[in-house]
Coordinates of C-alpha atoms in Angstrom, one line a residue:
L279 CA 30.2 -73.2 31.6
N280 CA 30.2 -70.9 28.5
E281 CA 30.9 -67.9 30.7
R282 CA 33.9 -69.8 32.2
K283 CA 35.2 -70.6 28.7
A284 CA 34.7 -67.0 27.6
R285 CA 36.6 -65.8 30.7
R286 CA 39.5 -68.2 30.1
W287 CA 39.7 -67.1 26.4
F288 CA 39.7 -63.5 27.5
V289 CA 42.5 -64.0 30.0
S290 CA 44.6 -66.0 27.6
S291 CA 44.0 -63.4 24.9
A292 CA 44.9 -60.5 27.3
I293 CA 48.1 -62.3 28.2
W294 CA 49.2 -62.5 24.6
L295 CA 48.3 -58.9 24.0
V296 CA 50.4 -57.8 27.0
I297 CA 53.3 -60.0 25.8
A298 CA 52.9 -58.3 22.4
A299 CA 52.9 -54.8 24.0
V300 CA 56.1 -55.8 26.0
A301 CA 57.8 -56.8 22.8
V302 CA 56.8 -53.6 21.1
G303 CA 58.1 -51.7 24.1
A304 CA 61.4 -53.6 24.0
A305 CA 61.8 -52.5 20.4
V306 CA 61.6 -48.8 21.3
P307 CA 65.2 -48.3 22.7
V308 CA 66.6 -50.5 19.8
Q309 CA 64.8 -48.3 17.3
S310 CA 66.1 -45.1 19.1
A311 CA 69.6 -46.4 19.0
I312 CA 69.5 -47.5 15.3
N313 CA 67.8 -44.2 14.3
A314 CA 70.4 -42.2 16.2
Q315 CA 73.2 -44.1 14.3
M316 CA 71.4 -43.4 11.0
A317 CA 71.1 -39.7 11.9
A318 CA 74.9 -39.6 12.6
V319 CA 75.6 -41.3 9.3
Q320 CA 73.3 -38.8 7.5
G321 CA 74.6 -35.7 9.4
H322 CA 71.5 -34.6 11.3
P323 CA 68.7 -36.1 13.5
L324 CA 66.0 -34.9 11.1
Y325 CA 67.5 -37.0 8.3
G326 CA 67.4 -40.0 10.6
A327 CA 63.7 -39.2 11.3
I328 CA 63.0 -39.0 7.6
A329 CA 64.7 -42.3 7.0
N330 CA 62.8 -43.9 9.8
T331 CA 59.5 -42.6 8.6
G332 CA 60.2 -43.5 5.0
V333 CA 61.1 -47.1 5.8
A334 CA 58.0 -47.4 8.1
T335 CA 55.8 -46.0 5.3
L336 CA 57.2 -48.6 2.8
C337 CA 56.6 -51.4 5.3
L338 CA 53.0 -50.3 5.8
L339 CA 52.4 -50.1 2.1
V340 CA 53.7 -53.6 1.7
L341 CA 51.3 -54.8 4.4
I342 CA 48.4 -53.0 2.7
V343 CA 49.2 -54.6 -0.6
T344 CA 49.8 -58.0 0.9
L345 CA 46.6 -58.0 3.0
R346 CA 44.6 -56.5 0.0
I347 CA 43.2 -53.7 2.1
P348 CA 40.9 -51.5 0.0
P349 CA 42.0 -48.0 -0.8
P350 CA 41.4 -45.4 1.8
R351 CA 38.4 -43.1 1.8
L352 CA 40.3 -39.9 0.9
Q353 CA 37.2 -37.7 0.9
A354 CA 36.3 -38.8 4.4
A355 CA 39.9 -38.3 5.6
A356 CA 40.0 -34.8 4.0
A357 CA 36.8 -33.9 5.8
A358 CA 37.9 -35.3 9.2
P359 CA 38.5 -32.9 12.1
I360 CA 41.9 -31.4 12.1
H361 CA 42.8 -32.9 15.4
L362 CA 42.8 -36.4 13.8
W363 CA 45.8 -35.4 11.8
V364 CA 47.8 -34.5 14.9
G365 CA 48.9 -38.1 15.3
G366 CA 51.4 -37.6 12.5
V367 CA 52.8 -34.5 14.2
I368 CA 53.1 -36.5 17.5
G369 CA 54.8 -39.3 15.7
A370 CA 57.3 -36.9 14.1
A371 CA 57.9 -35.2 17.4
F372 CA 58.5 -38.6 19.1
G373 CA 60.8 -39.8 16.3
F374 CA 62.9 -36.6 16.5
G375 CA 62.8 -36.6 20.3
A376 CA 64.1 -40.1 20.4
L377 CA 66.9 -39.3 17.9
F378 CA 67.9 -36.2 19.8
V379 CA 67.2 -37.0 23.5
A380 CA 67.9 -40.8 23.8
P381 CA 71.6 -40.7 22.9
R382 CA 72.1 -37.8 25.4
I383 CA 70.4 -39.3 28.4
G384 CA 70.7 -43.0 27.6
A385 CA 68.2 -45.7 26.5
S386 CA 67.0 -46.7 29.9
L387 CA 66.3 -43.1 31.2
F388 CA 64.7 -42.2 27.9
A389 CA 62.4 -45.2 28.0
A390 CA 61.4 -44.6 31.6
A391 CA 60.7 -41.0 30.9
T392 CA 58.6 -41.7 27.9
I393 CA 56.7 -44.4 29.8
F394 CA 56.0 -42.0 32.6
G395 CA 54.7 -39.4 30.1
T396 CA 52.6 -42.1 28.4
A397 CA 51.2 -43.1 31.8
M398 CA 50.3 -39.6 32.9
A399 CA 48.6 -38.8 29.6
S400 CA 46.8 -42.1 29.7
L401 CA 45.5 -41.4 33.2
A402 CA 44.1 -38.1 32.0
I403 CA 42.6 -39.8 28.9
D404 CA 41.0 -42.5 31.0
H405 CA 39.8 -40.1 33.7
Y406 CA 38.0 -37.8 31.3
G407 CA 37.1 -40.4 28.7
L408 CA 38.9 -38.5 26.0
F409 CA 39.1 -39.7 22.4
G410 CA 36.2 -42.1 22.8
F411 CA 37.8 -44.1 25.6
H412 CA 35.6 -45.3 28.5
E413 CA 35.9 -43.2 31.6
R414 CA 38.1 -44.8 34.3
P415 CA 38.2 -42.5 37.3
L416 CA 41.6 -41.4 38.7
S417 CA 42.3 -43.1 42.0
A418 CA 44.9 -43.1 44.7
V419 CA 46.1 -46.5 43.6
R420 CA 46.5 -45.4 39.9
L421 CA 48.3 -42.3 41.0
A422 CA 50.6 -44.4 43.2
G423 CA 51.4 -46.5 40.1
A424 CA 52.4 -43.3 38.2
G425 CA 54.4 -42.3 41.3
C426 CA 56.3 -45.7 41.1
L427 CA 57.2 -44.8 37.5
L428 CA 58.5 -41.5 38.6
L429 CA 60.5 -43.1 41.4
G430 CA 62.0 -45.4 38.7
I431 CA 63.1 -42.4 36.7
A432 CA 64.7 -40.9 39.8
L433 CA 66.5 -44.2 40.5
L434 CA 67.7 -44.5 36.9
Q435 CA 68.9 -40.9 37.0
S436 CA 70.8 -41.3 40.3
G437 CA 72.8 -44.2 38.8
R438 CA 74.2 -42.1 36.0
A439 CA 77.9 -41.4 35.9

Protein backbone atom coordinates (compact mmCIF):
# COMPACT_ATOMS: atom_id res chain seq x y z
CA LEU A 1 0.00 0.00 0.00
CA ASN A 2 2.79 2.43 0.88
CA GLU A 3 4.54 1.64 -2.40
CA ARG A 4 1.33 2.43 -4.29
CA LYS A 5 0.99 5.78 -2.47
CA ALA A 6 4.62 6.59 -3.19
CA ARG A 7 4.15 5.78 -6.87
CA ARG A 8 1.01 7.94 -7.08
CA TRP A 9 2.82 10.82 -5.37
CA PHE A 10 5.77 10.48 -7.74
CA VAL A 11 3.52 10.45 -10.83
CA SER A 12 1.54 13.47 -9.66
CA SER A 13 4.75 15.32 -8.77
CA ALA A 14 6.30 14.44 -12.12
CA ILE A 15 3.24 15.77 -13.93
CA TRP A 16 3.51 19.11 -12.14
CA LEU A 17 7.20 19.29 -12.89
CA VAL A 18 6.51 18.64 -16.58
CA ILE A 19 3.81 21.32 -16.56
CA ALA A 20 6.30 23.73 -14.98
CA ALA A 21 8.89 22.85 -17.64
CA VAL A 22 6.31 23.49 -20.39
CA ALA A 23 5.50 26.87 -18.86
CA VAL A 24 9.19 27.78 -18.73
CA GLY A 25 9.57 26.65 -22.32
CA ALA A 26 6.58 28.77 -23.36
CA ALA A 27 8.28 31.80 -21.84
CA VAL A 28 11.41 31.43 -24.00
CA PRO A 29 10.00 32.87 -27.25
CA VAL A 30 8.28 35.64 -25.29
CA GLN A 31 11.59 36.47 -23.64
CA SER A 32 13.38 36.42 -26.99
CA ALA A 33 10.84 38.80 -28.51
CA ILE A 34 10.89 41.20 -25.57
CA ASN A 35 14.69 41.17 -25.40
CA ALA A 36 14.93 41.80 -29.16
CA GLN A 37 12.67 44.82 -28.75
CA MET A 38 14.84 46.04 -25.85
CA ALA A 39 17.93 45.60 -28.02
CA ALA A 40 16.31 47.64 -30.79
CA VAL A 41 15.45 50.41 -28.32
CA GLN A 42 19.00 50.41 -26.98
CA GLY A 43 20.67 50.19 -30.38
CA HIS A 44 22.46 46.82 -30.22
CA PRO A 45 21.67 43.21 -29.25
CA LEU A 46 24.45 43.18 -26.65
CA TYR A 47 22.74 46.01 -24.75
CA GLY A 48 19.55 43.98 -24.80
CA ALA A 49 21.47 41.02 -23.37
CA ILE A 50 22.94 43.20 -20.64
CA ALA A 51 19.48 44.56 -19.76
CA ASN A 52 18.12 40.99 -19.63
CA THR A 53 20.97 39.78 -17.43
CA GLY A 54 20.75 42.82 -15.16
CA VAL A 55 17.02 42.39 -14.53
CA ALA A 56 17.50 38.63 -14.00
CA THR A 57 20.26 39.32 -11.48
CA LEU A 58 18.06 41.77 -9.57
CA CYS A 59 15.19 39.25 -9.50
CA LEU A 60 17.50 36.55 -8.15
CA LEU A 61 18.88 38.91 -5.50
CA VAL A 62 15.32 39.71 -4.37
CA LEU A 63 14.62 35.97 -4.09
CA ILE A 64 17.82 35.40 -2.11
CA VAL A 65 16.91 38.15 0.35
CA THR A 66 13.24 37.13 0.56
CA LEU A 67 14.06 33.46 1.15
CA ARG A 68 16.87 34.41 3.58
CA ILE A 69 19.38 32.24 1.79
CA PRO A 70 22.78 32.35 3.54
CA PRO A 71 25.67 34.08 1.77
CA PRO A 72 27.53 32.04 -0.82
CA ARG A 73 30.77 30.25 0.01
CA LEU A 74 32.99 32.49 -2.08
CA GLN A 75 36.21 30.65 -1.24
CA ALA A 76 34.74 27.37 -2.42
CA ALA A 77 33.42 29.01 -5.58
CA ALA A 78 36.82 30.58 -6.30
CA ALA A 79 38.48 27.18 -5.86
CA ALA A 80 35.94 25.37 -8.08
CA PRO A 81 37.10 23.91 -11.40
CA ILE A 82 37.01 26.43 -14.22
CA HIS A 83 34.43 24.43 -16.18
CA LEU A 84 31.83 25.20 -13.51
CA TRP A 85 31.96 28.86 -14.57
CA VAL A 86 31.16 28.02 -18.18
CA GLY A 87 27.43 28.10 -17.39
CA GLY A 88 27.58 31.89 -17.33
CA VAL A 89 29.29 31.95 -20.72
CA ILE A 90 26.64 29.58 -22.11
CA GLY A 91 23.89 31.79 -20.67
CA ALA A 92 25.42 34.88 -22.27
CA ALA A 93 25.77 33.07 -25.59
CA PHE A 94 22.16 31.90 -25.46
CA GLY A 95 20.92 35.38 -24.55
CA PHE A 96 22.84 36.99 -27.40
CA GLY A 97 21.90 34.18 -29.78
CA ALA A 98 18.23 34.62 -28.96
CA LEU A 99 18.48 38.37 -29.48
CA PHE A 100 20.33 38.04 -32.75
CA VAL A 101 18.91 34.86 -34.30
CA ALA A 102 15.25 34.67 -33.18
CA PRO A 103 14.11 37.89 -34.88
CA ARG A 104 15.75 36.74 -38.13
CA ILE A 105 14.34 33.21 -38.32
CA GLY A 106 11.16 33.58 -36.26
CA ALA A 107 10.14 32.44 -32.81
CA SER A 108 8.90 28.98 -33.79
CA LEU A 109 11.96 27.99 -35.81
CA PHE A 110 14.31 29.39 -33.17
CA ALA A 111 12.49 27.50 -30.43
CA ALA A 112 12.50 24.25 -32.43
CA ALA A 113 16.18 24.57 -33.28
CA THR A 114 17.15 25.26 -29.66
CA ILE A 115 15.03 22.33 -28.49
CA PHE A 116 16.76 20.08 -31.01
CA GLY A 117 20.17 21.29 -29.83
CA THR A 118 19.11 20.76 -26.23
CA ALA A 119 17.90 17.24 -27.00
CA MET A 120 21.08 16.27 -28.84
CA ALA A 121 23.32 17.57 -26.06
CA SER A 122 21.08 15.88 -23.49
CA LEU A 123 21.33 12.56 -25.28
CA ALA A 124 25.13 12.78 -25.12
CA ILE A 125 25.06 13.84 -21.45
CA ASP A 126 22.75 10.93 -20.59
CA HIS A 127 24.63 8.38 -22.68
CA TYR A 128 28.02 9.17 -21.18
CA GLY A 129 26.78 10.12 -17.71
CA LEU A 130 28.40 13.54 -17.94
CA PHE A 131 28.21 16.20 -15.21
CA GLY A 132 27.14 13.67 -12.59
CA PHE A 133 24.03 12.47 -14.43
CA HIS A 134 23.15 8.77 -14.35
CA GLU A 135 24.04 6.94 -17.55
CA ARG A 136 21.08 6.33 -19.84
CA PRO A 137 22.26 4.50 -22.93
CA LEU A 138 21.47 5.85 -26.36
CA SER A 139 18.88 3.75 -28.13
CA ALA A 140 17.16 3.66 -31.48
CA VAL A 141 13.95 4.92 -29.87
CA ARG A 142 15.70 7.89 -28.27
CA LEU A 143 17.44 8.71 -31.56
CA ALA A 144 14.08 8.48 -33.32
CA GLY A 145 12.74 11.04 -30.85
CA ALA A 146 15.55 13.41 -31.81
CA GLY A 147 14.83 12.65 -35.46
CA CYS A 148 11.22 13.72 -34.93
CA LEU A 149 12.49 17.03 -33.55
CA LEU A 150 14.66 17.45 -36.63
CA LEU A 151 11.66 16.67 -38.82
CA GLY A 152 9.76 19.37 -36.94
CA ILE A 153 12.49 21.89 -37.78
CA ALA A 154 12.29 20.90 -41.45
CA LEU A 155 8.51 21.31 -41.45
CA LEU A 156 8.69 24.70 -39.74
CA GLN A 157 11.37 25.82 -42.19
CA SER A 158 9.38 24.64 -45.23
CA GLY A 159 6.42 26.76 -44.18
CA ARG A 160 8.45 29.98 -44.19
CA ALA A 161 7.55 32.64 -46.71
